[in-house]
Tab-separated table of C-alpha atoms in Angstrom:
chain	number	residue	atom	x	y	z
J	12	UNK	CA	16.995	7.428	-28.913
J	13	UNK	CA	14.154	5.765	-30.880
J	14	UNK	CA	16.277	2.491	-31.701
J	15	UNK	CA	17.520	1.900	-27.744
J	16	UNK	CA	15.766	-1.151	-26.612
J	17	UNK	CA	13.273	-1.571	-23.239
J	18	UNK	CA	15.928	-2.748	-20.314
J	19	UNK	CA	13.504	-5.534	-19.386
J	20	UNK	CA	11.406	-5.865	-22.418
J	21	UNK	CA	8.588	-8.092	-20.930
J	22	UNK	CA	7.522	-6.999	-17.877
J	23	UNK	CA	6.436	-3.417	-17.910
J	24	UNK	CA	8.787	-2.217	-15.108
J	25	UNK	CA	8.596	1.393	-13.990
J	26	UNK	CA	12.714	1.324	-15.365
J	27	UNK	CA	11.205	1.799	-18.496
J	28	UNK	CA	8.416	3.603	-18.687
J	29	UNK	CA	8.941	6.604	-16.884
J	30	UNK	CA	11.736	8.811	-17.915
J	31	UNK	CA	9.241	11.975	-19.457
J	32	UNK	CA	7.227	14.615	-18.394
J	33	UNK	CA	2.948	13.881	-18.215
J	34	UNK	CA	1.106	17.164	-18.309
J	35	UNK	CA	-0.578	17.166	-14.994
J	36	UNK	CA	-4.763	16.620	-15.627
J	37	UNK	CA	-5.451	19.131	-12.376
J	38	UNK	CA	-3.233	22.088	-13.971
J	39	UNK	CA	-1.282	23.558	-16.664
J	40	UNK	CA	2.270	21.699	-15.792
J	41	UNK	CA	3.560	18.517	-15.968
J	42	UNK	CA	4.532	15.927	-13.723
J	43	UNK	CA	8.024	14.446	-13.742
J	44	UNK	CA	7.381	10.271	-14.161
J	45	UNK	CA	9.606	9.664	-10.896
J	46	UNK	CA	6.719	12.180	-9.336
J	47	UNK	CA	3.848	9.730	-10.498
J	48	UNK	CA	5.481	6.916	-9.373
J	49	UNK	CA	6.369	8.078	-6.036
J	50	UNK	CA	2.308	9.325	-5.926
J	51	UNK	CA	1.943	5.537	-6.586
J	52	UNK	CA	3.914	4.428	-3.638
J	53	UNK	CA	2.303	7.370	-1.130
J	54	UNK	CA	-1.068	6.303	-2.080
J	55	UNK	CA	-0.092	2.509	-1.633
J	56	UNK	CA	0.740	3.278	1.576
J	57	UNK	CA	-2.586	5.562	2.631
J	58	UNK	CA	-4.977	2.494	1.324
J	59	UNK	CA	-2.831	0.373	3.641
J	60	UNK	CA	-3.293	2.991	6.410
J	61	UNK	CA	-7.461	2.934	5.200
J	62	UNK	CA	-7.447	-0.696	5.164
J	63	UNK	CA	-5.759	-0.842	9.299
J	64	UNK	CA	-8.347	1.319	9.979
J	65	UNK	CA	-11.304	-0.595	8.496
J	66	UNK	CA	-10.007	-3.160	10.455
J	67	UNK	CA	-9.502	-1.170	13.662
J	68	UNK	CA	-13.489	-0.738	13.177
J	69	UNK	CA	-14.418	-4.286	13.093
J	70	UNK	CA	-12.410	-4.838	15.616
J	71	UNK	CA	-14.337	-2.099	18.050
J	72	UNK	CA	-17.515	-4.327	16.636
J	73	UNK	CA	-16.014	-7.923	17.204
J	74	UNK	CA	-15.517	-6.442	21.225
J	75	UNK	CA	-18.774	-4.441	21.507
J	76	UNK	CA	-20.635	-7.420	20.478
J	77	UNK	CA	-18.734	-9.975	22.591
J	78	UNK	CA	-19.489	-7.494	25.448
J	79	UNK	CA	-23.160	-7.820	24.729
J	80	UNK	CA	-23.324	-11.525	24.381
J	81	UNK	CA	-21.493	-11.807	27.259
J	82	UNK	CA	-24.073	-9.680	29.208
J	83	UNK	CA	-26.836	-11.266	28.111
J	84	UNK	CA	-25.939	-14.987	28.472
J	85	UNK	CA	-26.112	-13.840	32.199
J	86	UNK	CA	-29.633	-12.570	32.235
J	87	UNK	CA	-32.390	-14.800	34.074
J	88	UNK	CA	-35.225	-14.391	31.775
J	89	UNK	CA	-36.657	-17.468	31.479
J	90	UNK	CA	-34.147	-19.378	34.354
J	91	UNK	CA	-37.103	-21.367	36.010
J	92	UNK	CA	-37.657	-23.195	33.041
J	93	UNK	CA	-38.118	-26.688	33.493
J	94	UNK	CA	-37.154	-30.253	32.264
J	95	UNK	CA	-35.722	-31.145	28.699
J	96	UNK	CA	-36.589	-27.980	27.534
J	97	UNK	CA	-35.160	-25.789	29.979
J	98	UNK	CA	-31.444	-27.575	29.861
J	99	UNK	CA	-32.152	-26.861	26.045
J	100	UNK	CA	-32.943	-23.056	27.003
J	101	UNK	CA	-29.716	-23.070	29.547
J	102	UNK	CA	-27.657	-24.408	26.815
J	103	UNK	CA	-28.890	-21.609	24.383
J	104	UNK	CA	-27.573	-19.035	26.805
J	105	UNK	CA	-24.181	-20.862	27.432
J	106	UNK	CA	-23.636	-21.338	23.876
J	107	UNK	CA	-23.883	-17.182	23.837
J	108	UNK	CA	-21.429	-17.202	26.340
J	109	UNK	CA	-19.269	-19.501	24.459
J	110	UNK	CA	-20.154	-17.347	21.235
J	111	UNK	CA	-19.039	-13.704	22.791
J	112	UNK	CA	-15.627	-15.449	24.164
J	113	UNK	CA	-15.069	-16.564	20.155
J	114	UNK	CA	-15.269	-13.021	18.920
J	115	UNK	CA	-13.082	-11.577	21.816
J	116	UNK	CA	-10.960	-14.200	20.292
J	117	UNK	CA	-11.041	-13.051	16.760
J	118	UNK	CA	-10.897	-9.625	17.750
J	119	UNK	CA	-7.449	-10.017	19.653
J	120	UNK	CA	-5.843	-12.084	16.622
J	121	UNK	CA	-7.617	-9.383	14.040
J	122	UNK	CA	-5.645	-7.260	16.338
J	123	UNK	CA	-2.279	-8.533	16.482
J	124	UNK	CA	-2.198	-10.654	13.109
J	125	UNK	CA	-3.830	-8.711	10.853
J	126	UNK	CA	-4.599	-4.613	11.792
J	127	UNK	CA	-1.290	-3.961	13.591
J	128	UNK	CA	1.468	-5.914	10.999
J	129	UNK	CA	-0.765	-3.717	8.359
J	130	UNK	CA	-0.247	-0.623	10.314
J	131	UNK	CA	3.435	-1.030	10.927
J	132	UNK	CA	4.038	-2.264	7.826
J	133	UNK	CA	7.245	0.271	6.425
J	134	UNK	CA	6.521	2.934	8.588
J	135	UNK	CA	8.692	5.166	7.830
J	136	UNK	CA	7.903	4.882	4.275
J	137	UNK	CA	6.618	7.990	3.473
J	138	UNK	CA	10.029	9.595	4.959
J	139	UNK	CA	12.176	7.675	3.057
J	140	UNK	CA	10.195	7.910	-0.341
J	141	UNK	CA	10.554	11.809	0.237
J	142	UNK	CA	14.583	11.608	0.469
J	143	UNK	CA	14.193	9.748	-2.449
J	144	UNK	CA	12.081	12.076	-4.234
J	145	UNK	CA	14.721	15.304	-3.390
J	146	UNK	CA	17.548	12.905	-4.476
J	147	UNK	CA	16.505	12.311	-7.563
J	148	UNK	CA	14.661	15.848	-7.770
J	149	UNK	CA	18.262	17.501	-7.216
J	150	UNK	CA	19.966	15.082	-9.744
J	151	UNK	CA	17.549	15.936	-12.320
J	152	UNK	CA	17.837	19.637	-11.777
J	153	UNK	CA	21.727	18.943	-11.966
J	154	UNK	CA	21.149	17.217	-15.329
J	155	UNK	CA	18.766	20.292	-16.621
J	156	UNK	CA	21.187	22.686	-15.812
J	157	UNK	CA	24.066	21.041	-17.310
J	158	UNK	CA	22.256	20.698	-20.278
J	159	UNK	CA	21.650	24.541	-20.446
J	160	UNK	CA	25.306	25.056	-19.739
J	161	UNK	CA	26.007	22.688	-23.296
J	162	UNK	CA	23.874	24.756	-24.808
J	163	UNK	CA	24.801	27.816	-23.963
J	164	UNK	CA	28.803	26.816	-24.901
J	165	UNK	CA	27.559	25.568	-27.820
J	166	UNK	CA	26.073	28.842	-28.722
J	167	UNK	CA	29.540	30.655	-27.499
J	168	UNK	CA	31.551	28.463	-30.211
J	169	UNK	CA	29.502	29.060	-33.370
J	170	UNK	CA	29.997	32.913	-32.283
J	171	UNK	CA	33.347	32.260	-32.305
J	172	UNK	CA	33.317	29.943	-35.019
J	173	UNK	CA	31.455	32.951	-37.074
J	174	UNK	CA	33.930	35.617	-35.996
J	175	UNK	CA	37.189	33.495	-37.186
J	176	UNK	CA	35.611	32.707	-40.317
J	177	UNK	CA	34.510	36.027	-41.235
J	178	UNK	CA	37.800	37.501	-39.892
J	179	UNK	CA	39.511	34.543	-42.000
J	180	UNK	CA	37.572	35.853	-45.192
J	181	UNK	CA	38.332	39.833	-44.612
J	182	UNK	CA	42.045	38.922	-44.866
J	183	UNK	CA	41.752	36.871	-47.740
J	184	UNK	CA	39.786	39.369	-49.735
J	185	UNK	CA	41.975	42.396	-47.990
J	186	UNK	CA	38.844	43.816	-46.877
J	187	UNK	CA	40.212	44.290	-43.746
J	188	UNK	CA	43.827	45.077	-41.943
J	189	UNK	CA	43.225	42.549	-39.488
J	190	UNK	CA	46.913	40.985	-39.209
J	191	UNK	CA	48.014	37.446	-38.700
J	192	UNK	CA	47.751	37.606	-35.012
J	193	UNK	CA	44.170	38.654	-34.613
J	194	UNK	CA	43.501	35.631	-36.619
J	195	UNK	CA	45.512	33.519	-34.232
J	196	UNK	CA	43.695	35.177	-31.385
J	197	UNK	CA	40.508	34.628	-32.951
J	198	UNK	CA	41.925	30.937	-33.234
J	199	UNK	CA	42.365	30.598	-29.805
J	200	UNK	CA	39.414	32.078	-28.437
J	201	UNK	CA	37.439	29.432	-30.788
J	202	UNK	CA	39.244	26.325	-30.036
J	203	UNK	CA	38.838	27.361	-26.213
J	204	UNK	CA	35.343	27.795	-26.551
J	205	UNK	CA	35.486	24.523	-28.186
J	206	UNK	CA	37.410	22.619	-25.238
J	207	UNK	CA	34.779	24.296	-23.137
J	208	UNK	CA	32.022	22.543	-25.458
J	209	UNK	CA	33.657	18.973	-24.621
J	210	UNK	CA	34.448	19.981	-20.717
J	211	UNK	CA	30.601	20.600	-20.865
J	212	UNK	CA	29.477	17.791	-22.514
J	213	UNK	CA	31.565	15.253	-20.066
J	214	UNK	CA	29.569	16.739	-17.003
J	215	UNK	CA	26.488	16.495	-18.696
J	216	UNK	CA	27.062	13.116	-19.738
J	217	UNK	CA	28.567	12.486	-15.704
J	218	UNK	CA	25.482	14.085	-14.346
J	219	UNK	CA	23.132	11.904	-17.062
J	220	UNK	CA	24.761	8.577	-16.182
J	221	UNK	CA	24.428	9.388	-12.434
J	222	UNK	CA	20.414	9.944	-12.789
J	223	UNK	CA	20.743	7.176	-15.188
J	224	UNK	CA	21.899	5.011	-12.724
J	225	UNK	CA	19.805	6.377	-9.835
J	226	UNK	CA	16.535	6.256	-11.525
J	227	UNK	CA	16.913	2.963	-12.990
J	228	UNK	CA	18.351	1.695	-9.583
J	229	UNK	CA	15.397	3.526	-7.595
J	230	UNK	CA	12.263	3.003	-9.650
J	231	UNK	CA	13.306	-1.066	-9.504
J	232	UNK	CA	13.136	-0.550	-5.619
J	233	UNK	CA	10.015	1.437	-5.671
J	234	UNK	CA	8.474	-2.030	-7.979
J	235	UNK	CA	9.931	-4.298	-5.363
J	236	UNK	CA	8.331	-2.425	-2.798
J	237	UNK	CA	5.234	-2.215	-4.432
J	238	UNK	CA	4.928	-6.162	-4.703
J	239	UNK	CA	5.935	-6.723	-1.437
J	240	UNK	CA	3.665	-4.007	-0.222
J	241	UNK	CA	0.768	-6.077	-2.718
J	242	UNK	CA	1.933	-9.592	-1.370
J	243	UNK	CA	1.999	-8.183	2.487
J	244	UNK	CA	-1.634	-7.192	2.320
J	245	UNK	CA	-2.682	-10.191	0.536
J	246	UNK	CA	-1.149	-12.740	3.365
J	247	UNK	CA	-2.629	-10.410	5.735
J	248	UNK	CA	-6.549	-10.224	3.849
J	249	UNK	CA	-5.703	-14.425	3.582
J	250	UNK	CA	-5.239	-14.866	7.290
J	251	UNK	CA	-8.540	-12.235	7.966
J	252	UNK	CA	-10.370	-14.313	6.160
J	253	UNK	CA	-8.755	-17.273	7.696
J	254	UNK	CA	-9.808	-16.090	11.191
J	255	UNK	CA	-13.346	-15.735	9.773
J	256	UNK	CA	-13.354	-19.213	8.857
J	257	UNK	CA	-12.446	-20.622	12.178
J	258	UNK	CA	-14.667	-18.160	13.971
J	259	UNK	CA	-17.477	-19.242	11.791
J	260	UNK	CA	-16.623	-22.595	12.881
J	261	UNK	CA	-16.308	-21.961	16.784
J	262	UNK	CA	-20.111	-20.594	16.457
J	263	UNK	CA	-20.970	-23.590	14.584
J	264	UNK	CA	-19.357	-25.925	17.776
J	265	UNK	CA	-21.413	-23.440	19.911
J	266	UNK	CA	-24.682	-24.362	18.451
J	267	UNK	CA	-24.074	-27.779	17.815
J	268	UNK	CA	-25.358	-28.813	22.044
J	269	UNK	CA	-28.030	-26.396	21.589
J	270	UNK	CA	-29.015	-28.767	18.438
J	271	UNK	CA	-28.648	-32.069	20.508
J	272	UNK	CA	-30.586	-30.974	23.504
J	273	UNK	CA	-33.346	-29.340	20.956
J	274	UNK	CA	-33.819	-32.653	19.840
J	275	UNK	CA	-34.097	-34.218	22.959
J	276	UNK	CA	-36.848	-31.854	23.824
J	277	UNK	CA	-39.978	-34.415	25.232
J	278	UNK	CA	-42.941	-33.089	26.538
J	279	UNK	CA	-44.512	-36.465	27.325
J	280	UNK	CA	-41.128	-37.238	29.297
J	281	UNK	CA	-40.633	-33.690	31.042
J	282	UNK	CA	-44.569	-34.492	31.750
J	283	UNK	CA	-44.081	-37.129	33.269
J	284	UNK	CA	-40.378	-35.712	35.604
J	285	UNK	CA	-42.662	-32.835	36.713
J	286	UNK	CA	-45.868	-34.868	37.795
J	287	UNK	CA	-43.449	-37.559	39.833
J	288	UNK	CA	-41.640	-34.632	41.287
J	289	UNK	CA	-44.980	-32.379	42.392
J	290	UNK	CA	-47.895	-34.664	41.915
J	291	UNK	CA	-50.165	-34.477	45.306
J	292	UNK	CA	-52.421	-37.863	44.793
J	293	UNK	CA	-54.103	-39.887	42.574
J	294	UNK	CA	-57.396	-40.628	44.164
J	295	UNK	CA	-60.534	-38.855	42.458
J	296	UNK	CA	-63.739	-37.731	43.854
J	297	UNK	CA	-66.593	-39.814	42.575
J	298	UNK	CA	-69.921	-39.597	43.193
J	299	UNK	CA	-71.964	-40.227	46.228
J	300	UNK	CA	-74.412	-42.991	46.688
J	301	UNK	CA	-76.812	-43.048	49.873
């Protein structure tokens, strides 16, 4: 009715918005407003299935590229180097070694704190949003039908209605030798038809309270589930980029040695290490005199 108010006025909940048909935009039908919300909810879940799998990705990434560090903080180029500047070069391939074991790291919390919670995350969701969707499906097609059954006794007791008052009329005028009793039959067949009207009427109104009831009670679900689907994915996106931050700061500790011993680089001082070490005299030639 035009004058019934919103049940929660202020927060544009799916109780209230969605009790009409919306002609479909990829065809000539329409779309029953349970139907788009439940399309809601079933794409929810598919960009929370997309977003595991993103994630599954990086992960594959964060491992391949630990691999690779790993691999090459073992290779000997340059392992003869000498003095300050080859502790500084030793450190630079430690601190890869240190760097691949901080993404294995991030990739085995990604893993287990972020791609697998999203993954598992209502699971069987999609099965139980389809009972739903028959459920209220078959109470709706309960609802239609007992609507078509009021209508149809509706039409059954104007007919009858007609035929009592024109059979009413024909005796009154004498048009007609219809006799008390047909008039009593006609009677009865009318207020019949008119206790059928009411009988009707109560199981549509049973059958409207029930989907009523269900889709008010259901929708509300499908919006908590929807928030908590929203607020799930946002801890989880919170503690990725949590992860980030302490693997960003991991690399950071990993570079800072490689910083100190740069900066203790000396050439005069790893001059002088290498000449006490290999030096083979001291005495020059000079020039002859005779």
């Amino acid at each position: 009715m035009p004058e019934q108010q919103l049940l929660k006025p202020t927060e544009w909940s799916y109780c209230d918005y969605f009790w009409a048909d919306k002609k479909d935009p990829q065809g000539n039908g329409t779309v029953a407003g349970f139907e788009l919300l439940l399309q809601k909810q079933l794409k929810g879940k598919q960009m929370q299935k997309e977003m595991s799998e993103f994630d599954r990705e990086r992960i594959k990434i964060e491992e391949e590229y630990a691999k690779n560090l790993a691999k090459l903080s073992q290779n000997f180029l340059a392992a003869q180097e000498e003095g300050s500047l080859g502790k500084a070069w030793a450190q630079v391939k430690k601190s890869l070694a240190d760097k691949a074991e901080v993404h294995l790291k991030f990739s085995t919390k990604l893993h287990s704190e972020v791609q697998k919670p999203l993954m598992n995350f209502h699971e069987n969701f999609k099965k139980d949003m389809k009972k739903c969707d028959h459920h209220i499906a078959d109470l709706r097609k309960q609802l239609t039908s007992r609507c078509a059954s009021v209508e149809k006794s509706w039409k059954a007791l104007t007919e009858r209605q007609r035929d009592l008052e024109m059979k009413t009329q024909q005796l009154e005028i004498k048009l007609s030798n219809k006799t008390e009793e047909d008039i009593k039959k006609a009677w009865r067949k009318s207020t019949q038809a008119g206790d059928d009207l009411m009988r009707r009427v109560d199981l549509y109104n049973q059958a409207q309270s029930k989907w009523f009831e269900e889709m008010v009670t259901t929708t509300l679900e499908l919006e908590r589930l929807e928030v908590e689907r929203v607020e799930m994915i946002r801890q989880h996106l919170c503690q990725h980029t949590q992860l980030r931050h302490e693997t960003d700061m991991f690399n950071q500790s990993t570079v800072e040695p490689v910083d100190q011993l740069l900066h203790k680089v000396d050439p005069a001082k790893d001059r002088e290490r290498w000449v006490r070490e290999h030096k083979t005299g001291n005495i020059r030639p000079v020039d002859m005199e005779i």
